[in-house]
Amino acid sequence: MEQRTQRLPGGTLVYTGAGVGFSADALFLAHFAALKKGRALDIGTGCGILPLALFDAGFAGSFTALELDAGAAALARRAAEDNRL
């Protein structure tokens, strides 16, 4: 899968690829949620944009990201590892 790298405003790396990306809606949701601590679950995380955006904005809790598509899950996993989350 072709992979593209993007950075969120706080420097967090996000990986996208063919058919696996994100829209501004996910960034709006992360901003609207404004979580700072606690536990969160993202079902259908795709490339992991929601948990990555929350961590980029200062979320210090724990996050479980669930994705059934193996390619998307690999991108989310790599981003979590490379961002040391």
Coordinates of N, CA and C in Angstrom, one line a residue:
M1 N 0.8 -1.2 0.0 CA 0.0 0.0 0.0 C 0.9 1.2 0.0
E2 N 0.6 2.2 -0.9 CA 1.3 3.4 -0.9 C 1.0 4.2 0.3
Q3 N 2.0 4.8 1.0 CA 1.8 5.4 2.2 C 2.2 6.9 2.1
R4 N 1.3 7.8 2.7 CA 1.6 9.2 2.8 C 1.7 9.6 4.2
T5 N 2.6 10.5 4.5 CA 2.8 11.0 5.9 C 2.3 12.4 6.0
Q6 N 1.6 12.7 7.1 CA 1.1 14.1 7.4 C 1.4 14.4 8.8
R7 N 1.5 15.6 9.1 CA 1.7 16.0 10.5 C 0.5 16.9 11.0
L8 N 0.1 16.6 12.2 CA -0.9 17.4 12.8 C -0.3 18.7 13.4
P9 N -1.0 19.7 13.7 CA -0.4 21.0 14.2 C 0.6 20.8 15.4
G10 N 0.4 19.8 16.3 CA 1.3 19.6 17.4 C 2.5 18.7 17.0
G11 N 2.6 18.3 15.8 CA 3.7 17.5 15.3 C 3.4 16.0 15.2
T12 N 2.2 15.6 15.6 CA 1.9 14.1 15.6 C 1.9 13.6 14.2
L13 N 2.5 12.5 13.9 CA 2.5 11.9 12.6 C 1.3 11.1 12.4
V14 N 0.7 11.2 11.1 CA -0.4 10.4 10.7 C -0.1 9.8 9.4
Y15 N -0.4 8.5 9.2 CA -0.1 7.9 7.9 C -1.4 7.5 7.2
T16 N -1.5 7.8 6.0 CA -2.6 7.5 5.2 C -2.2 6.8 4.0
G17 N -3.1 6.2 3.2 CA -2.7 5.4 2.1 C -3.9 5.3 1.1
A18 N -3.8 4.5 0.1 CA -4.9 4.3 -0.9 C -6.1 3.8 -0.2
G19 N -7.2 4.6 -0.3 CA -8.4 4.2 0.3 C -8.5 4.4 1.8
V20 N -7.4 4.9 2.5 CA -7.4 5.1 3.9 C -6.9 6.5 4.2
G21 N -7.9 7.3 4.5 CA -7.5 8.7 4.8 C -8.5 9.2 5.9
F22 N -8.6 10.6 5.9 CA -9.5 11.2 6.9 C -10.0 12.5 6.3
S23 N -11.1 13.0 6.9 CA -11.6 14.3 6.4 C -11.5 15.2 7.6
A24 N -11.9 16.4 7.3 CA -11.9 17.5 8.4 C -12.9 17.1 9.5
D25 N -13.9 16.3 9.2 CA -14.9 15.9 10.2 C -14.3 15.2 11.4
A26 N -13.3 14.4 11.2 CA -12.6 13.7 12.3 C -11.8 14.7 13.1
L27 N -11.2 15.7 12.5 CA -10.5 16.8 13.3 C -11.5 17.6 14.0
F28 N -12.7 17.9 13.4 CA -13.7 18.7 14.2 C -14.2 17.9 15.4
L29 N -14.4 16.6 15.2 CA -14.9 15.8 16.3 C -13.9 15.7 17.4
A30 N -12.6 15.6 17.1 CA -11.5 15.6 18.1 C -11.5 16.9 18.9
H31 N -11.7 18.0 18.1 CA -11.7 19.3 18.8 C -12.9 19.5 19.7
F32 N -14.1 19.0 19.1 CA -15.3 19.1 19.9 C -15.3 18.3 21.2
A33 N -14.7 17.1 21.1 CA -14.7 16.2 22.3 C -13.8 16.8 23.4
A34 N -12.7 17.4 23.0 CA -11.8 18.1 23.9 C -11.5 17.3 25.2
L35 N -11.2 16.0 25.0 CA -10.9 15.1 26.1 C -9.5 15.4 26.6
K36 N -9.2 15.4 27.9 CA -7.9 15.6 28.4 C -7.4 14.5 29.2
K37 N -8.3 13.6 29.8 CA -7.9 12.5 30.5 C -9.1 11.5 30.5
G38 N -8.8 10.3 31.0 CA -9.9 9.2 31.0 C -9.5 8.1 30.0
R39 N -10.6 7.4 29.6 CA -10.4 6.3 28.7 C -11.4 6.6 27.5
A40 N -10.9 6.2 26.3 CA -11.8 6.4 25.1 C -11.6 5.2 24.2
L41 N -12.7 5.0 23.3 CA -12.7 3.9 22.4 C -13.1 4.5 21.0
D42 N -12.4 4.2 20.0 CA -12.7 4.6 18.6 C -13.0 3.3 17.8
I43 N -14.3 3.1 17.5 CA -14.6 1.9 16.7 C -14.6 2.3 15.2
G44 N -13.8 1.6 14.4 CA -13.6 2.0 13.0 C -12.7 3.1 12.9
T45 N -11.5 3.0 13.5 CA -10.5 4.1 13.6 C -9.9 4.5 12.3
G46 N -9.9 3.6 11.3 CA -9.3 3.9 10.0 C -7.8 4.0 10.2
C47 N -7.2 5.2 9.8 CA -5.8 5.4 10.0 C -5.4 5.9 11.4
G48 N -6.4 5.9 12.3 CA -6.2 6.3 13.7 C -6.3 7.8 13.9
I49 N -6.9 8.5 13.0 CA -6.9 10.0 13.1 C -7.5 10.5 14.4
L50 N -8.6 10.0 14.8 CA -9.3 10.5 16.0 C -8.4 10.4 17.2
P51 N -7.9 9.2 17.6 CA -7.0 9.2 18.8 C -5.7 10.0 18.6
L52 N -5.2 10.0 17.3 CA -4.0 10.8 17.1 C -4.2 12.3 17.3
A53 N -5.4 12.7 16.8 CA -5.7 14.2 16.9 C -5.9 14.5 18.4
L54 N -6.6 13.6 19.1 CA -6.8 13.9 20.6 C -5.4 14.0 21.3
F55 N -4.6 13.0 21.0 CA -3.2 13.1 21.7 C -2.5 14.3 21.3
D56 N -2.6 14.7 20.0 CA -1.9 15.9 19.5 C -2.4 17.1 20.3
A57 N -3.7 17.1 20.7 CA -4.3 18.2 21.4 C -4.1 18.1 22.9
G58 N -3.4 17.1 23.4 CA -3.1 17.0 24.8 C -3.8 16.0 25.6
F59 N -4.5 15.1 25.0 CA -5.2 14.0 25.7 C -4.1 13.1 26.4
A60 N -4.3 12.9 27.7 CA -3.3 12.1 28.4 C -3.8 10.8 29.0
G61 N -5.0 10.4 28.5 CA -5.6 9.2 29.0 C -5.2 8.0 28.2
S62 N -6.0 6.9 28.2 CA -5.8 5.8 27.4 C -6.8 5.7 26.3
F63 N -6.4 5.2 25.2 CA -7.3 5.1 24.0 C -7.2 3.7 23.4
T64 N -8.3 3.1 23.1 CA -8.4 1.9 22.3 C -8.9 2.2 21.0
A65 N -8.2 1.8 19.9 CA -8.6 2.1 18.5 C -8.9 0.7 17.9
L66 N -10.1 0.5 17.4 CA -10.5 -0.8 16.8 C -10.7 -0.6 15.3
E67 N -10.0 -1.4 14.5 CA -10.2 -1.3 13.0 C -10.1 -2.8 12.5
L68 N -11.0 -3.1 11.6 CA -11.1 -4.5 11.0 C -10.3 -4.6 9.7
D69 N -10.1 -3.5 9.0 CA -9.3 -3.5 7.7 C -7.8 -3.6 8.1
A70 N -7.2 -4.6 7.6 CA -5.8 -4.9 8.0 C -4.8 -3.7 7.6
G71 N -5.1 -3.2 6.4 CA -4.2 -2.1 5.9 C -4.3 -0.9 6.7
A72 N -5.6 -0.5 7.0 CA -5.8 0.7 7.8 C -5.3 0.5 9.2
A73 N -5.5 -0.7 9.8 CA -5.0 -1.0 11.1 C -3.5 -0.9 11.2
A74 N -2.8 -1.4 10.1 CA -1.3 -1.3 10.1 C -0.9 0.2 10.1
L75 N -1.6 1.0 9.4 CA -1.2 2.5 9.4 C -1.4 3.1 10.7
A76 N -2.5 2.8 11.4 CA -2.8 3.3 12.7 C -1.8 2.8 13.7
R77 N -1.4 1.5 13.6 CA -0.4 0.9 14.5 C 0.9 1.6 14.4
R78 N 1.3 1.8 13.1 CA 2.6 2.4 12.9 C 2.7 3.8 13.4
A79 N 1.6 4.6 13.2 CA 1.5 5.9 13.7 C 1.6 5.9 15.2
A80 N 0.9 5.0 15.9 CA 1.0 4.9 17.3 C 2.4 4.6 17.8
E81 N 3.0 3.7 17.2 CA 4.4 3.3 17.5 C 5.4 4.5 17.3
D82 N 5.3 5.1 16.1 CA 6.2 6.2 15.7 C 6.0 7.4 16.6
N83 N 4.8 7.6 17.1 CA 4.5 8.8 18.0 C 4.7 8.4 19.4
R84 N 5.1 7.2 19.7 CA 5.4 6.6 21.0 C 4.2 6.7 21.9
L85 N 3.0 6.3 21.4 CA 1.8 6.3 22.1 C 1.4 4.9 22.6

